[in-house]
C-alpha positions as CSV (number, residue, x, y, z in Angstrom):
1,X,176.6,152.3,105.9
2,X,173.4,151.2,107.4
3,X,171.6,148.8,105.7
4,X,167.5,149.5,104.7
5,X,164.9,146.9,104.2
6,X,162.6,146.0,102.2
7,X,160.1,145.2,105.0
8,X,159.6,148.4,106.3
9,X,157.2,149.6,103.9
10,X,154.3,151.6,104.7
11,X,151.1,152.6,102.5
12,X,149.1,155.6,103.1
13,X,145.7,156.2,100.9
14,X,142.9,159.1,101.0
15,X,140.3,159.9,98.2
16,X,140.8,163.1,96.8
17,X,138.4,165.7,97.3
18,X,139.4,167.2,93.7
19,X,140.9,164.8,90.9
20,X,144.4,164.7,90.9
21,X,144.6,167.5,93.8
22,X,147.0,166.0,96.3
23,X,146.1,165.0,99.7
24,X,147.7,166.4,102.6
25,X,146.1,166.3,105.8
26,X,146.8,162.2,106.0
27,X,146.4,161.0,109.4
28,X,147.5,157.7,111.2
29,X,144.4,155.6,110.1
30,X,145.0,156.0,106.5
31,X,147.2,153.2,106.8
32,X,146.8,150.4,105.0
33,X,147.2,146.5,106.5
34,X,149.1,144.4,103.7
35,X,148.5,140.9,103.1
36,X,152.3,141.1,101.0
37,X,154.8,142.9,99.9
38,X,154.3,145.6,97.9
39,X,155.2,146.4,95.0
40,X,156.1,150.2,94.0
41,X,157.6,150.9,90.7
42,X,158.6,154.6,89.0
43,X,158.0,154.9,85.5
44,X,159.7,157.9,84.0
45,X,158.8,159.3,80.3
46,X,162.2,160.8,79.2
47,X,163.1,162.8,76.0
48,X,165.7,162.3,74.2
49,X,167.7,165.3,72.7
50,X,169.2,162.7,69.7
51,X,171.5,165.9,69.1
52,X,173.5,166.1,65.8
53,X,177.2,165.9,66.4
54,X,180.8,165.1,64.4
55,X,181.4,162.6,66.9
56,X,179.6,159.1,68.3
57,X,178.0,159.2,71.5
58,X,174.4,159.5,73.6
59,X,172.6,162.8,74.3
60,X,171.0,163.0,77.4
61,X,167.1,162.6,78.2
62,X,165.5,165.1,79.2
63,X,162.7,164.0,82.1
64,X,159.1,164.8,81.1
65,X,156.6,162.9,83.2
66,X,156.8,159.9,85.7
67,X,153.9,157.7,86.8
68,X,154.1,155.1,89.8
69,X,152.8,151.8,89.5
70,X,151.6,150.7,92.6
71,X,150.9,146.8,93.8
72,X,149.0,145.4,97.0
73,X,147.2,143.3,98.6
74,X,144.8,143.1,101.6
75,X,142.6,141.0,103.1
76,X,138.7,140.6,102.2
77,X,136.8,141.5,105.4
78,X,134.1,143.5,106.5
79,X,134.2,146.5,108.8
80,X,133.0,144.7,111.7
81,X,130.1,146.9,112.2
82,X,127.1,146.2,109.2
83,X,126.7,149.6,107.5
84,X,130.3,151.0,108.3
85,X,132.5,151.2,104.9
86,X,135.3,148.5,105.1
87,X,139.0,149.9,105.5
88,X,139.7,148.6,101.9
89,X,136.6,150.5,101.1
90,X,138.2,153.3,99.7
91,X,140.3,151.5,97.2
92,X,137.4,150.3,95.7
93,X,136.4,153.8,95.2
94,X,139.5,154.4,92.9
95,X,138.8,151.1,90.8
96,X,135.8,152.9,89.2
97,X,133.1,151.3,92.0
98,X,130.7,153.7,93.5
99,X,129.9,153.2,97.7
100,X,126.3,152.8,98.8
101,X,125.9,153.2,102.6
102,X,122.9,151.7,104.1
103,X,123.2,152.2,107.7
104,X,123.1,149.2,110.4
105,X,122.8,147.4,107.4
106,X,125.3,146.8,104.4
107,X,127.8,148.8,102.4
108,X,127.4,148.0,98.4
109,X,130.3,149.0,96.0
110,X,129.0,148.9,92.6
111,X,130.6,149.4,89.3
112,X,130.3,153.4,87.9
113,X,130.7,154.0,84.1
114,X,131.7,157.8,84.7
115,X,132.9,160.6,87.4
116,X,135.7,158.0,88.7
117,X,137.1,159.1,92.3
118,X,141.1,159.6,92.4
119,X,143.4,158.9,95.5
120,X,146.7,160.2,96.6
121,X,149.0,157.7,97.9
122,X,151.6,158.1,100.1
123,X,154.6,155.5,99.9
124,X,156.9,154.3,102.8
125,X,160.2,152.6,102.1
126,X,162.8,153.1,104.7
127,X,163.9,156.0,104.9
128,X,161.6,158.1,101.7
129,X,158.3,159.3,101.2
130,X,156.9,159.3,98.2
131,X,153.8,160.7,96.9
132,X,151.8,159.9,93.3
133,X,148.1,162.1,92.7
134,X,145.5,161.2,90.6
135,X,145.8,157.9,91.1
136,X,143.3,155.1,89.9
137,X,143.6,151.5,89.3
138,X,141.8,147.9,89.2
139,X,141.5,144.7,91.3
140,X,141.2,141.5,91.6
141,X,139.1,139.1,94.4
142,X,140.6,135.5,95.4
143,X,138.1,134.0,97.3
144,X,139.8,130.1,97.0
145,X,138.1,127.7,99.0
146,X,140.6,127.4,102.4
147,X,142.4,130.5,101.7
148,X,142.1,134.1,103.3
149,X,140.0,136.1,100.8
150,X,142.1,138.6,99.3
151,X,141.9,142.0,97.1
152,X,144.8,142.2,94.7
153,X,145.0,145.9,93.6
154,X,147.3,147.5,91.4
155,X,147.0,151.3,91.4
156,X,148.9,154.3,88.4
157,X,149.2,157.3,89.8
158,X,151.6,160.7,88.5
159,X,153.6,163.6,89.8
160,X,155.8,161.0,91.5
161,X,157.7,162.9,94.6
162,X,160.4,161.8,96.7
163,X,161.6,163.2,100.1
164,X,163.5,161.8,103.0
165,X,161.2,160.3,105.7
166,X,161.1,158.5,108.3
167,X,158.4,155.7,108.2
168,X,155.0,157.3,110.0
169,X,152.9,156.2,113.1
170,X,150.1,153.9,111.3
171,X,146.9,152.9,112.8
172,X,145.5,149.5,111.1
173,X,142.9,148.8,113.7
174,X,140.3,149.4,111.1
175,X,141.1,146.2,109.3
176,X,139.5,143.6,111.1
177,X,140.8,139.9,111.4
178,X,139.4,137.7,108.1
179,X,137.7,134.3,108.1
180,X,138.9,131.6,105.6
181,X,137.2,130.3,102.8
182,X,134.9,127.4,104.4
183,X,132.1,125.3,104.1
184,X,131.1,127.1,107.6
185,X,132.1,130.1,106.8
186,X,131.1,131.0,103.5
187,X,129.3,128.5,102.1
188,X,128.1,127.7,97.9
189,X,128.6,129.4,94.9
190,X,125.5,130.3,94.0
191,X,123.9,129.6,90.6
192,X,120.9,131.9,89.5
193,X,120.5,133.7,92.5
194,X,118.9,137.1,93.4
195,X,120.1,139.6,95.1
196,X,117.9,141.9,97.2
197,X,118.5,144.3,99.9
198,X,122.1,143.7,99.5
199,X,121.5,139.5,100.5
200,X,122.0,137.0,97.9
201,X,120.0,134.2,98.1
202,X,118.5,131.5,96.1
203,X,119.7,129.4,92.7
204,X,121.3,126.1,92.3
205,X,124.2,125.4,95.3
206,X,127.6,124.6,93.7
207,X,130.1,122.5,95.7
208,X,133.7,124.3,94.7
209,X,137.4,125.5,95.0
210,X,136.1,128.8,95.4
211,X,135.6,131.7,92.9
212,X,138.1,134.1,91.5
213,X,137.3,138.0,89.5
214,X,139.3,139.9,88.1
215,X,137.7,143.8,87.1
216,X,140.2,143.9,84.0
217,X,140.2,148.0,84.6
218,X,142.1,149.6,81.8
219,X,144.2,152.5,82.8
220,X,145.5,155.3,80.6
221,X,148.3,158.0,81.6
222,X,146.8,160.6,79.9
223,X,149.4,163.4,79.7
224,X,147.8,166.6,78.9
225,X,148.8,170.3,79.6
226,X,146.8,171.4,82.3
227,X,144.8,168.6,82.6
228,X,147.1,164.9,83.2
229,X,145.2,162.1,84.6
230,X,145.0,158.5,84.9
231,X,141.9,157.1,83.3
232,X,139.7,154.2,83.0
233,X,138.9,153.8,79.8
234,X,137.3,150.1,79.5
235,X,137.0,147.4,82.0
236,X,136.1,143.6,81.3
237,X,135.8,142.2,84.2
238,X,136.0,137.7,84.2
239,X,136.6,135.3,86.4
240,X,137.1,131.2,87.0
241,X,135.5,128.5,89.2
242,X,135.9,125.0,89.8
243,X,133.2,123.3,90.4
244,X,131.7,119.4,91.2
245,X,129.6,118.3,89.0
246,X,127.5,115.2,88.1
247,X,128.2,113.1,84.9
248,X,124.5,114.6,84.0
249,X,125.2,117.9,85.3
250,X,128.4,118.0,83.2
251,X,126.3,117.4,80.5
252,X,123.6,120.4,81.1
253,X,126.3,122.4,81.5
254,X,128.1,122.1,78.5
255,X,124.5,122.1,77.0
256,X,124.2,125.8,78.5
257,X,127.1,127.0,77.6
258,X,127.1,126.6,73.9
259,X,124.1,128.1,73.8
260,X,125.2,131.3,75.4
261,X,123.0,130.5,78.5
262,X,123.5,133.2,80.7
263,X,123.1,133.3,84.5
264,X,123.4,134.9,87.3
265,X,126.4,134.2,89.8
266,X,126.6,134.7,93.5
267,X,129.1,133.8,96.5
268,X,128.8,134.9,100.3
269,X,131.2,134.6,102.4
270,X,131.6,134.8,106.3
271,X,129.4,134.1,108.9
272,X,129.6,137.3,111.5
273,X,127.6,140.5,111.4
274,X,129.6,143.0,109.7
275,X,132.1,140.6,108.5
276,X,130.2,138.9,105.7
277,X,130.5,140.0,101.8
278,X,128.8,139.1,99.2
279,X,130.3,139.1,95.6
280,X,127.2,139.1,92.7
281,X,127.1,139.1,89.4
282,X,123.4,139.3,87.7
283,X,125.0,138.5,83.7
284,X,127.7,135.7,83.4
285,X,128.2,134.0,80.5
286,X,130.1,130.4,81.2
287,X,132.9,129.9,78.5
288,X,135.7,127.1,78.0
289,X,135.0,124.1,80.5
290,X,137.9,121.9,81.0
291,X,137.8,118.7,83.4
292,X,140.8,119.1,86.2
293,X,141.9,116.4,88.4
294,X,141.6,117.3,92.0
295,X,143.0,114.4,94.5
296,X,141.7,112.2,91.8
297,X,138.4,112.9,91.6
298,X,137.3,115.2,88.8
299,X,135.6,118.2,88.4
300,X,135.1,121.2,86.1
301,X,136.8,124.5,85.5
302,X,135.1,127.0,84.0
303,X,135.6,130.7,82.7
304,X,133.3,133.6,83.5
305,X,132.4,136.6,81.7
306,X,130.5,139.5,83.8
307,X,128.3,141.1,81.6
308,X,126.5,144.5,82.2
309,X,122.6,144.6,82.1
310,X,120.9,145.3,78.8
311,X,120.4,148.7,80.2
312,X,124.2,149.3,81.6
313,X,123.3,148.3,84.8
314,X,126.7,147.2,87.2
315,X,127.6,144.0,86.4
316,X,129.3,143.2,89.6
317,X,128.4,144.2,92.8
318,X,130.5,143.7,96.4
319,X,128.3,144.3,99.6
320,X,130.2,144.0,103.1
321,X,127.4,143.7,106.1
């Protein structure tokens, strides 16, 4: 009996032209590069018949609908040409984020509060294909100071298909080769900035171990005759930094945060055209400072909450240029 492994694994994405209309025409570069193993899990919703019988014993289930869940990483890195959408791109566009092109210039993926894209996914793993519709989800950035900047997604999707398959030719050349979190290469958080024309700039400079967000999408399997979908029906998006303060500073910014002192937050990172992104967030409220001991030395962790504008504007934005 031949042995199959784990490692051969390969993910195919495509946004659907009509929700939860599978996807067929899928093609080599819809391959996506992993930064780790993936994670693909089936989720059936059986019926049980709980039949009526003079003896002890189960009844069977009776198989309804399945979803997939549907883990992964990749790295955080532009397209390598300003203006070109990223690989990872897409994804985004299935987290409930909208794509802005601005040629030669910057791609922007901004939160969207309705009309959420779906994608079909097609799953490699050794020997079977399988295939989820419909399929939406929610993410999360690391961007840890002297790490590889990573997007953590975790995708539902339903109509779960199986078939025997051998893996597929891939084409990954799209994803282009990431810089790690630096002082030279990214740089600051940034404290009050602005952003404008898809650059973030100005505030107070914050020395750091990075900054982390999560989008805290909520997904729903909505199982409706004629009409099943996965839907995002809330998100709250937060986050955590680490930051070196002053004893003085410390002080200003406890000061701020019990007051509900909200700011702006910004971070860019890389230092190549077409390679740099830009996370911003125009509403954050600071919550539950803690001192940490790094190496000895201390310095404060903080919790973030990414609030929309008083007028539902996007309160996060992710611009590759």
């Amino acid at each position: 009996m031949a042995d199959r492994y784990t490692r051969r694994s390969a993910i195919l994405a495509r946004p659907e032209a009509v929700y939860g209309t599978a996807e067929v025409a899928f093609v080599a570069t819809d391959g996506i590069l992993l930064a780790a193993p993936p994670s693909f899990v089936i989720e059936p919703d059986n019926v049980p018949r709980n039949l009526v019988t003079p003896w002890m014993g189960n009844s069977e289930e009776l198989p309804a609908t399945r979803r997939a869940k549907l883990n992964f990483k990749v790295e955080l890195v532009g397209s390598g040409v300003a203006g070109t959408p990223p690989a990872w791109g897409k994804l985004l566009r299935g987290c409930g984020f909208a794509e802005t092109i601005v040629a030669a210039n910057r791609v922007e993926y901004a939160f969207i509060n309705s009309g959420f894209e779906g994608l079909t996914f097609r799953f490699f793993r050794d020997g079977v294909r399988y295939l989820t519709r419909g399929a939406r989800g929610t993410v999360k950035l690391d961007l840890s100071a002297y790490a590889i900047p990573t997007a953590d997604f975790e995708f539902w999707g339903f109509d779960v298909q199986a078939l025997s398959s051998a893996l597929p030719a891939i084409d990954l050349t799209a994803f282009q080769t990431p810089q790690v979190v630096t002082t030279e290469n990214s740089g600051d958080i940034l404290l009050g900035p602005t952003l404008t024309a898809g650059a973030i700039a100005g505030g107070t400079s914050l020395a750091s171990k990075g900054i982390m967000w999560d989008m805290g999408g909520k997904l729903a399997h909505r199982k409706l005759l004629g009409g099943e979908k996965i839907a995002i029906t809330d998100r709250a998006v937060s986050g955590q930094m680490t930051v070196d303060l002053l004893d003085t500073e410390e002080i200003t910014w406890r000061t701020d945060i019990n007051a509900v002192s909200l700011t702006s937050l910004g971070f860019n990172h890389g230092n190549a055209a077409g390679k740099r992104i830009g996370v911003f967030a125009p509403r954050v409220q600071r919550t539950n400072p803690q001192a940490v001991d790094d190496d000895g030395a201390i310095m404060i962790s903080t919790d973030l909450r990414a609030l929309p504008g008083v007028t539902g504007a996007p309160e996060l934005t992710i611009i590759a240029r």
